[in-house]
PDB file of C-alpha atoms in Angstrom:
ATOM      1  CA  MET Z   4     -85.751 215.765  -0.314  1.00  0.00           C
ATOM      2  CA  ALA Z   5     -84.029 216.334   3.022  1.00  0.00           C
ATOM      3  CA  ASN Z   6     -85.947 216.604   6.252  1.00  0.00           C
ATOM      4  CA  VAL Z   7     -86.474 220.056   7.687  1.00  0.00           C
ATOM      5  CA  PHE Z   8     -86.176 218.476  11.143  1.00  0.00           C
ATOM      6  CA  SER Z   9     -83.049 216.366  11.309  1.00  0.00           C
ATOM      7  CA  ASP Z  10     -84.405 214.351  14.233  1.00  0.00           C
ATOM      8  CA  LYS Z  11     -87.587 213.314  12.395  1.00  0.00           C
ATOM      9  CA  LEU Z  12     -87.314 210.303  10.087  1.00  0.00           C
ATOM     10  CA  THR Z  13     -89.509 209.935   7.048  1.00  0.00           C
ATOM     11  CA  THR Z  14     -91.340 206.662   6.576  1.00  0.00           C
ATOM     12  CA  GLU Z  15     -88.893 205.766   3.822  1.00  0.00           C
ATOM     13  CA  GLU Z  16     -85.832 206.580   5.960  1.00  0.00           C
ATOM     14  CA  ARG Z  17     -87.254 204.475   8.779  1.00  0.00           C
ATOM     15  CA  LYS Z  18     -87.854 201.518   6.439  1.00  0.00           C
ATOM     16  CA  GLU Z  19     -84.255 201.697   5.238  1.00  0.00           C
ATOM     17  CA  LEU Z  20     -82.765 201.451   8.732  1.00  0.00           C
ATOM     18  CA  PRO Z  21     -81.336 198.083   9.738  1.00  0.00           C
ATOM     19  CA  SER Z  22     -83.050 196.425  12.696  1.00  0.00           C
ATOM     20  CA  SER Z  23     -79.860 196.968  14.693  1.00  0.00           C
ATOM     21  CA  ASP Z  24     -80.602 200.719  14.693  1.00  0.00           C
ATOM     22  CA  PHE Z  25     -83.747 200.238  16.771  1.00  0.00           C
ATOM     23  CA  GLY Z  26     -84.027 200.100  20.534  1.00  0.00           C
ATOM     24  CA  LEU Z  27     -86.584 197.330  20.119  1.00  0.00           C
ATOM     25  CA  PRO Z  28     -85.430 195.541  16.939  1.00  0.00           C
ATOM     26  CA  GLU Z  29     -88.225 192.947  16.851  1.00  0.00           C
ATOM     27  CA  THR Z  30     -90.917 195.612  16.579  1.00  0.00           C
ATOM     28  CA  ARG Z  31     -88.682 198.292  14.989  1.00  0.00           C
ATOM     29  CA  GLU Z  32     -89.533 200.824  17.695  1.00  0.00           C
ATOM     30  CA  PHE Z  33     -87.282 203.555  19.119  1.00  0.00           C
ATOM     31  CA  PRO Z  34     -85.035 204.212  16.081  1.00  0.00           C
ATOM     32  CA  MET Z  35     -81.519 205.355  17.001  1.00  0.00           C
ATOM     33  CA  PRO Z  36     -79.508 205.994  13.814  1.00  0.00           C
ATOM     34  CA  ASP Z  37     -77.765 209.032  15.337  1.00  0.00           C
ATOM     35  CA  ALA Z  38     -77.151 210.977  18.561  1.00  0.00           C
ATOM     36  CA  ALA Z  39     -80.383 212.990  18.307  1.00  0.00           C
ATOM     37  CA  HIS Z  40     -82.425 209.809  18.151  1.00  0.00           C
ATOM     38  CA  VAL Z  41     -80.559 208.300  21.096  1.00  0.00           C
ATOM     39  CA  ARG Z  42     -81.628 211.336  23.121  1.00  0.00           C
ATOM     40  CA  ALA Z  43     -85.195 210.953  21.829  1.00  0.00           C
ATOM     41  CA  ALA Z  44     -85.250 207.271  22.830  1.00  0.00           C
ATOM     42  CA  GLU Z  45     -84.063 208.313  26.277  1.00  0.00           C
ATOM     43  CA  ALA Z  46     -86.809 210.934  26.493  1.00  0.00           C
ATOM     44  CA  TYR Z  47     -89.544 208.514  25.380  1.00  0.00           C
ATOM     45  CA  PHE Z  48     -88.254 205.552  27.406  1.00  0.00           C
ATOM     46  CA  ARG Z  49     -91.198 205.744  29.824  1.00  0.00           C
ATOM     47  CA  TYR Z  50     -93.569 204.772  26.988  1.00  0.00           C
ATOM     48  CA  ALA Z  51     -91.843 201.449  26.330  1.00  0.00           C
ATOM     49  CA  PRO Z  52     -93.664 198.269  27.348  1.00  0.00           C
ATOM     50  CA  GLU Z  53     -92.614 197.270  30.862  1.00  0.00           C
ATOM     51  CA  GLU Z  54     -91.355 193.852  29.719  1.00  0.00           C
ATOM     52  CA  LYS Z  55     -89.074 195.479  27.104  1.00  0.00           C
ATOM     53  CA  LYS Z  56     -87.557 198.238  29.231  1.00  0.00           C
ATOM     54  CA  SER Z  57     -84.386 196.355  30.208  1.00  0.00           C
ATOM     55  CA  LEU Z  58     -83.616 195.562  26.553  1.00  0.00           C
ATOM     56  CA  LEU Z  59     -84.350 199.120  25.476  1.00  0.00           C
ATOM     57  CA  ALA Z  60     -82.226 200.596  28.265  1.00  0.00           C
ATOM     58  CA  HIS Z  61     -79.343 198.292  27.310  1.00  0.00           C
ATOM     59  CA  ARG Z  62     -79.604 199.267  23.646  1.00  0.00           C
ATOM     60  CA  ILE Z  63     -79.864 202.986  24.480  1.00  0.00           C
ATOM     61  CA  LEU Z  64     -76.579 202.706  26.378  1.00  0.00           C
ATOM     62  CA  LEU Z  65     -74.926 200.831  23.490  1.00  0.00           C
ATOM     63  CA  LYS Z  66     -76.016 203.435  20.954  1.00  0.00           C
ATOM     64  CA  ALA Z  67     -75.167 206.281  23.339  1.00  0.00           C
ATOM     65  CA  ASP Z  68     -71.636 204.925  23.575  1.00  0.00           C
ATOM     66  CA  GLU Z  69     -71.448 204.593  19.784  1.00  0.00           C
ATOM     67  CA  PHE Z  70     -72.517 208.215  19.224  1.00  0.00           C
ATOM     68  CA  GLY Z  71     -70.839 209.820  22.235  1.00  0.00           C
ATOM     69  CA  VAL Z  72     -74.042 210.620  24.118  1.00  0.00           C
ATOM     70  CA  ASP Z  73     -73.909 210.794  27.909  1.00  0.00           C
ATOM     71  CA  VAL Z  74     -76.846 209.056  29.565  1.00  0.00           C
ATOM     72  CA  HIS Z  75     -77.372 210.147  33.155  1.00  0.00           C
ATOM     73  CA  SER Z  76     -80.944 208.956  33.675  1.00  0.00           C
ATOM     74  CA  PRO Z  77     -80.973 206.793  36.824  1.00  0.00           C
ATOM     75  CA  VAL Z  78     -84.097 205.064  35.502  1.00  0.00           C
ATOM     76  CA  ILE Z  79     -82.384 203.952  32.295  1.00  0.00           C
ATOM     77  CA  LEU Z  80     -79.205 202.969  34.135  1.00  0.00           C
ATOM     78  CA  GLU Z  81     -81.213 200.870  36.612  1.00  0.00           C
ATOM     79  CA  TRP Z  82     -83.193 199.140  33.848  1.00  0.00           C
ATOM     80  CA  ALA Z  83     -79.976 198.445  31.926  1.00  0.00           C
ATOM     81  CA  ASP Z  84     -78.631 196.646  35.000  1.00  0.00           C
ATOM     82  CA  GLU Z  85     -81.655 194.337  34.773  1.00  0.00           C
ATOM     83  CA  TYR Z  86     -80.816 193.280  31.196  1.00  0.00           C
ATOM     84  CA  GLU Z  87     -79.909 189.614  30.863  1.00  0.00           C
ATOM     85  CA  GLY Z  88     -79.297 189.311  27.106  1.00  0.00           C
TER      86      GLY Z  88
END
């Protein structure tokens, strides 16, 4: 059965996502399988653990590029500059 809200993943859909579709792959947080979820990850960025923010910002920018999403948040751009992956 399809979701009524396209930006809300079911538990099953979330389980099926590869780790590479998550902003924080190790903990499978901040899923970003599409443009709507990239925007959601950007909106919820402030809730990420402080020590993971540079990784998450970096991954948001990667996924944003993949899905054609423009990220203008100075906070995310600054954290992405801190990433040393």
